Structures are given as C-alpha cells and as structure tokens.
C-alpha cells in the first residue's frame, strides 16, 4: 500500500466520535459538529489520503480507506468510537465493519447514503439515474446540479471554501475509488449490522430516491431512520442545528 500521511483534527475529550467525509470532500465539512460536540466528546475528523491536507496518492479502493480508518482509531487509542459517515464515507464505514468486525463501536450514523448506488429492477433506491448502463458516463461526467438545497451554513461554507481553494480535488485522480463506491453493494452489511445504526436522510436529497432507510429498518431491528427537511445532500453542513440535535439524541440513547 502506498505510504500516506493523514491530516487528522481532534478536539475535546471523552466519548470518541469519528466523522467520515464523502468523495472529494474535506474534513472542514464537519466544522459545525466539531465545534458543538467537542464540548462533551472527543471529536475526530480527517482528510482521506491524497485529499485535502493529507499526503499520498488518492486511494484506489474503499478497503484502503478502511485501513486508514483503523490506523486513525488505533493511533488515537479510541475505545468504542461512534462512526458518523456522510455520502461515500458510509461505504468506507461498511468496508471497515466488514474487514474489521472485531473493532468495537458504540454506534453508526449514515448521512444521506444508500447502501447500494446502482439501481436495478428490484432496487429503486440507488443514486438517481445510475444504472449499470449509465455508470461509465456518470463516472467521468458528474451529475449536474447542487448538492445542497439552500447552500451550506455560512460558518461551514467559509472554512470549506478555504480548504477547497488550498487543495483542489482531482476528480480524475479519484475515478478508481468512485468506481469502487458505485459498484459496492452494502445491503447485506446493513441488514446484518448489530451495532445501533441511524440513517439520517435528507427529505429533499437531490441524489437518492428515499426509501432505503425504511428498507433496512424492516430487516434489522438495530436500525432507525430520521428524515430532515429543508436541506439537500450535505445535511450536517446545510442545517447543522437539526442535524446536531438528531446526533445528540442518538448519542444519549446509545452510550
């Protein structure tokens, strides 16, 4: 595996909470969560290898990022962390759970991400318009439109834009990773999960046909879903207060 040096931000003390980015994103997207939850927990976020402030080539697989997540958890001596994953970060989370089931966690939070990206006749809950036939085009030509409904909250947008301008992400460099994410099917992992799991989905998400959270809930008693209105895909960055309230409630229920 190519060497990488991860840029990790950790604040506060107490119960560990690790935030996982989506594809091509930056740790700064969790600005509002780091500020809020560091008052009562040890909050951790990091840039994936080859992204943001981290050093090395962009990962070519979710398994690589799962290995990096393990390195973060072990390097910081985190005990039973709560893993909060946005978008492709959920695929990293599920890859981690599949490869390292012996690592205890206190819970999982999936933020606006279906467990299967590609739509099929029996799975209408994937990424909108993504099928096996359209995948090669969507890989190299991202879907047009905005991730958010109204834009990120100002305090998040300012830090995110600065990170993006300092370290622009190369979509081309991440094609292998994105392809892995597109092709992954985590339905089995989601339905077999024994840790408390919360799906936080955006009512007006531009990316998915909602229904996957309920689908998993019907098959796994450990799973719950909360739908948050008035926002798009980047829930935690667009409406941080409702998101933080939802996460706080989940943390109180699952210690």
Coordinates of C-alpha atoms in Angstrom, one line a residue:
X1 CA 0.0 0.0 0.0
X2 CA 1.4 3.4 -0.9
X3 CA 2.6 5.5 2.1
X4 CA 0.2 8.2 3.3
X5 CA 0.3 10.8 6.0
X6 CA -3.2 11.7 7.2
X7 CA -4.2 15.2 8.3
X8 CA -6.2 14.5 11.5
X9 CA -8.1 17.0 13.5
X10 CA -9.1 16.1 17.1
X11 CA -10.8 18.3 19.7
X12 CA -12.3 17.8 23.1
X13 CA -12.2 14.8 25.4
X14 CA -14.5 12.0 26.4
X15 CA -16.5 9.6 24.2
X16 CA -14.9 9.4 20.8
X17 CA -16.8 10.4 17.7
X18 CA -15.2 10.0 14.3
X19 CA -16.6 11.8 11.3
X20 CA -16.0 10.4 7.7
X21 CA -16.1 12.5 4.6
X22 CA -17.7 11.9 1.3
X23 CA -15.9 11.6 -2.1
X24 CA -13.7 14.5 -2.8
X25 CA -14.7 16.3 0.3
X26 CA -12.7 17.9 3.2
X27 CA -12.7 17.5 6.9
X28 CA -13.9 21.1 7.2
X29 CA -17.4 20.0 6.2
X30 CA -17.8 18.8 9.8
X31 CA -16.9 22.3 11.2
X32 CA -20.3 22.7 13.0
X33 CA -20.1 19.2 14.5
X34 CA -16.5 19.6 15.7
X35 CA -17.4 22.9 17.4
X36 CA -20.5 21.5 19.1
X37 CA -19.6 18.0 20.1
X38 CA -16.1 18.7 21.3
X39 CA -17.6 20.3 24.4
X40 CA -18.7 16.8 25.6
X41 CA -16.8 14.3 23.4
X42 CA -13.5 13.6 21.7
X43 CA -14.3 14.6 18.1
X44 CA -12.1 13.4 15.2
X45 CA -12.2 14.2 11.5
X46 CA -9.5 13.7 8.8
X47 CA -8.8 14.1 5.2
X48 CA -8.6 10.9 3.2
X49 CA -5.2 10.1 1.7
X50 CA -4.4 12.3 -1.3
X51 CA -7.2 14.7 -0.4
X52 CA -7.2 18.0 1.5
X53 CA -4.2 18.3 3.7
X54 CA -3.4 14.6 3.7
X55 CA -0.3 13.3 1.8
X56 CA -0.1 10.5 -0.7
X57 CA -1.9 9.3 -3.7
X58 CA -5.7 9.3 -3.7
X59 CA -7.0 5.9 -2.6
X60 CA -8.0 3.5 -5.3
X61 CA -10.3 1.4 -3.1
X62 CA -12.7 1.6 -0.1
X63 CA -10.5 -1.1 1.5
X64 CA -7.6 1.3 1.6
X65 CA -9.7 3.9 3.3
X66 CA -11.0 1.3 5.8
X67 CA -7.3 0.5 6.6
X68 CA -6.7 4.2 7.1
X69 CA -9.7 4.5 9.4
X70 CA -8.3 1.6 11.5
X71 CA -5.0 3.4 11.7
X72 CA -6.7 6.6 13.0
X73 CA -8.7 4.6 15.6
X74 CA -5.6 2.7 16.8
X75 CA -3.3 5.7 16.6
X76 CA -5.5 7.8 18.8
X77 CA -6.4 4.9 21.1
X78 CA -10.1 5.4 20.6
X79 CA -12.3 3.0 22.5
X80 CA -15.8 2.1 21.1
X81 CA -15.9 5.1 18.8
X82 CA -19.2 6.4 17.3
X83 CA -18.7 6.5 13.5
X84 CA -20.6 9.2 11.6
X85 CA -20.3 8.9 7.8
X86 CA -21.5 11.1 5.0
X87 CA -22.1 10.0 1.4
X88 CA -19.2 7.8 0.2
X89 CA -18.0 7.8 3.8
X90 CA -20.7 5.3 4.5
X91 CA -19.1 2.9 2.1
X92 CA -15.8 3.4 3.9
X93 CA -17.7 2.7 7.2
X94 CA -19.3 -0.5 5.8
X95 CA -15.9 -1.6 4.3
X96 CA -14.4 -1.1 7.7
X97 CA -17.1 -3.1 9.5
X98 CA -16.7 -5.9 7.0
X99 CA -12.9 -6.1 7.3
X100 CA -12.5 -5.3 11.0
X101 CA -15.6 -6.7 12.8
X102 CA -13.6 -7.2 15.9
X103 CA -13.2 -3.4 16.4
X104 CA -16.0 -2.4 18.9
X105 CA -18.1 0.6 18.0
X106 CA -20.8 2.4 20.1
X107 CA -22.9 3.1 17.0
X108 CA -23.1 4.0 13.3
X109 CA -24.7 7.1 11.7
X110 CA -25.2 7.1 7.9
X111 CA -25.8 10.5 6.5
X112 CA -27.7 10.6 3.2
X113 CA -26.3 7.5 1.6
X114 CA -28.0 4.4 0.1
X115 CA -26.3 1.0 0.8
X116 CA -26.3 0.4 -3.0
X117 CA -25.6 3.0 -5.6
X118 CA -26.6 1.3 -8.8
X119 CA -30.3 1.0 -9.5
X120 CA -31.8 -2.3 -10.7
X121 CA -35.3 -3.6 -11.3
X122 CA -35.5 -4.8 -7.7
X123 CA -33.6 -1.8 -6.2
X124 CA -35.0 1.7 -6.9
X125 CA -33.2 3.4 -4.1
X126 CA -29.8 4.0 -5.7
X127 CA -28.2 7.2 -7.0
X128 CA -30.6 8.9 -9.3
X129 CA -30.2 7.8 -12.9
X130 CA -27.3 5.4 -12.1
X131 CA -27.6 2.0 -13.7
X132 CA -25.0 -0.5 -14.9
X133 CA -25.5 1.1 -18.4
X134 CA -25.1 4.7 -17.3
X135 CA -22.3 4.2 -14.8
X136 CA -19.4 4.6 -17.2
X137 CA -20.7 8.0 -18.3
X138 CA -21.6 9.1 -14.7
X139 CA -18.1 8.2 -13.5
X140 CA -16.4 10.7 -15.8
X141 CA -19.2 13.3 -16.1
X142 CA -20.6 14.1 -12.6
X143 CA -24.3 14.7 -12.3
X144 CA -25.1 18.4 -12.8
X145 CA -26.8 20.4 -10.1
X146 CA -26.2 21.4 -6.5
X147 CA -25.6 19.1 -3.5
X148 CA -27.5 21.4 -1.1
X149 CA -30.9 22.9 -1.2
X150 CA -30.0 26.4 0.1
X151 CA -26.2 26.2 0.4
X152 CA -24.1 25.4 3.4
X153 CA -24.4 27.4 6.6
X154 CA -22.1 30.4 6.4
X155 CA -19.7 29.3 9.3
X156 CA -19.2 25.9 7.5
X157 CA -19.0 27.4 3.9
X158 CA -16.2 29.8 4.8
X159 CA -13.9 27.1 6.2
X160 CA -14.9 24.6 3.5
X161 CA -14.2 27.0 0.6
X162 CA -10.8 27.9 2.1
X163 CA -9.9 24.2 2.3
X164 CA -11.1 23.6 -1.3
X165 CA -9.1 26.5 -2.6
X166 CA -5.9 25.4 -0.9
X167 CA -6.2 21.8 -2.0
X168 CA -8.4 21.3 -5.1
X169 CA -9.5 17.8 -5.6
X170 CA -8.8 16.0 -8.9
X171 CA -12.0 14.0 -9.9
X172 CA -9.9 12.2 -12.4
X173 CA -7.4 11.0 -9.8
X174 CA -10.3 9.6 -7.8
X175 CA -12.0 7.6 -10.6
X176 CA -10.9 4.2 -9.3
X177 CA -12.2 5.0 -5.8
X178 CA -15.5 6.3 -7.2
X179 CA -16.0 3.3 -9.3
X180 CA -15.5 1.1 -6.3
X181 CA -18.1 3.1 -4.4
X182 CA -20.5 2.9 -7.4
X183 CA -20.2 -0.9 -7.6
X184 CA -20.4 -1.7 -3.9
X185 CA -23.4 -3.4 -2.5
X186 CA -23.6 -3.0 1.3
X187 CA -27.2 -4.2 1.7
X188 CA -26.0 -7.4 3.4
X189 CA -23.7 -5.5 5.7
X190 CA -26.5 -3.0 6.7
X191 CA -29.1 -5.7 7.3
X192 CA -26.6 -7.8 9.4
X193 CA -25.3 -4.9 11.5
X194 CA -25.6 -5.5 15.2
X195 CA -24.4 -2.0 16.4
X196 CA -27.1 0.7 16.8
X197 CA -27.4 2.4 13.5
X198 CA -29.1 5.6 12.4
X199 CA -29.8 6.6 8.9
X200 CA -30.1 10.4 8.7
X201 CA -31.6 11.2 5.3
X202 CA -32.5 14.5 3.6
X203 CA -36.1 14.8 2.6
X204 CA -35.1 16.8 -0.5
X205 CA -31.9 15.0 -1.3
X206 CA -31.0 15.5 -4.9
X207 CA -29.2 12.2 -5.2
X208 CA -31.4 9.4 -4.0
X209 CA -34.9 8.1 -4.1
X210 CA -35.7 7.9 -0.4
X211 CA -36.9 4.6 0.9
X212 CA -33.6 2.7 1.6
X213 CA -33.7 3.6 5.3
X214 CA -37.1 2.0 5.7
X215 CA -36.0 -0.9 3.6
X216 CA -33.1 -1.6 6.0
X217 CA -35.2 -1.0 9.1
X218 CA -37.7 -3.7 8.0
X219 CA -34.8 -6.2 8.0
X220 CA -32.8 -5.1 11.0
X221 CA -34.2 -4.1 14.4
X222 CA -31.0 -2.2 15.3
X223 CA -31.6 0.4 12.6
X224 CA -33.6 3.6 12.8
X225 CA -34.1 6.5 10.4
X226 CA -34.6 10.2 10.8
X227 CA -35.6 12.3 7.8
X228 CA -34.6 16.0 8.0
X229 CA -36.4 18.5 5.8
X230 CA -35.3 21.8 4.2
X231 CA -31.9 20.5 3.1
X232 CA -30.1 18.6 0.4
X233 CA -27.3 16.0 0.5
X234 CA -24.9 17.8 2.9
X235 CA -27.3 17.8 5.8
X236 CA -24.8 18.4 8.6
X237 CA -23.3 21.4 6.7
X238 CA -26.6 22.9 5.5
X239 CA -28.8 22.6 8.6
X240 CA -26.3 21.9 11.4
X241 CA -28.7 22.6 14.3
X242 CA -31.3 20.0 13.3
X243 CA -28.5 17.5 12.4
X244 CA -26.7 18.1 15.7
X245 CA -29.9 17.7 17.7
X246 CA -30.5 14.4 15.9
X247 CA -27.0 13.2 16.5
X248 CA -27.1 14.3 20.2
X249 CA -30.3 12.3 20.7
X250 CA -28.8 9.2 19.2
X251 CA -25.7 9.5 21.4
X252 CA -27.8 9.8 24.5
X253 CA -29.8 6.7 23.6
X254 CA -26.6 4.7 22.7
X255 CA -23.8 5.2 25.1

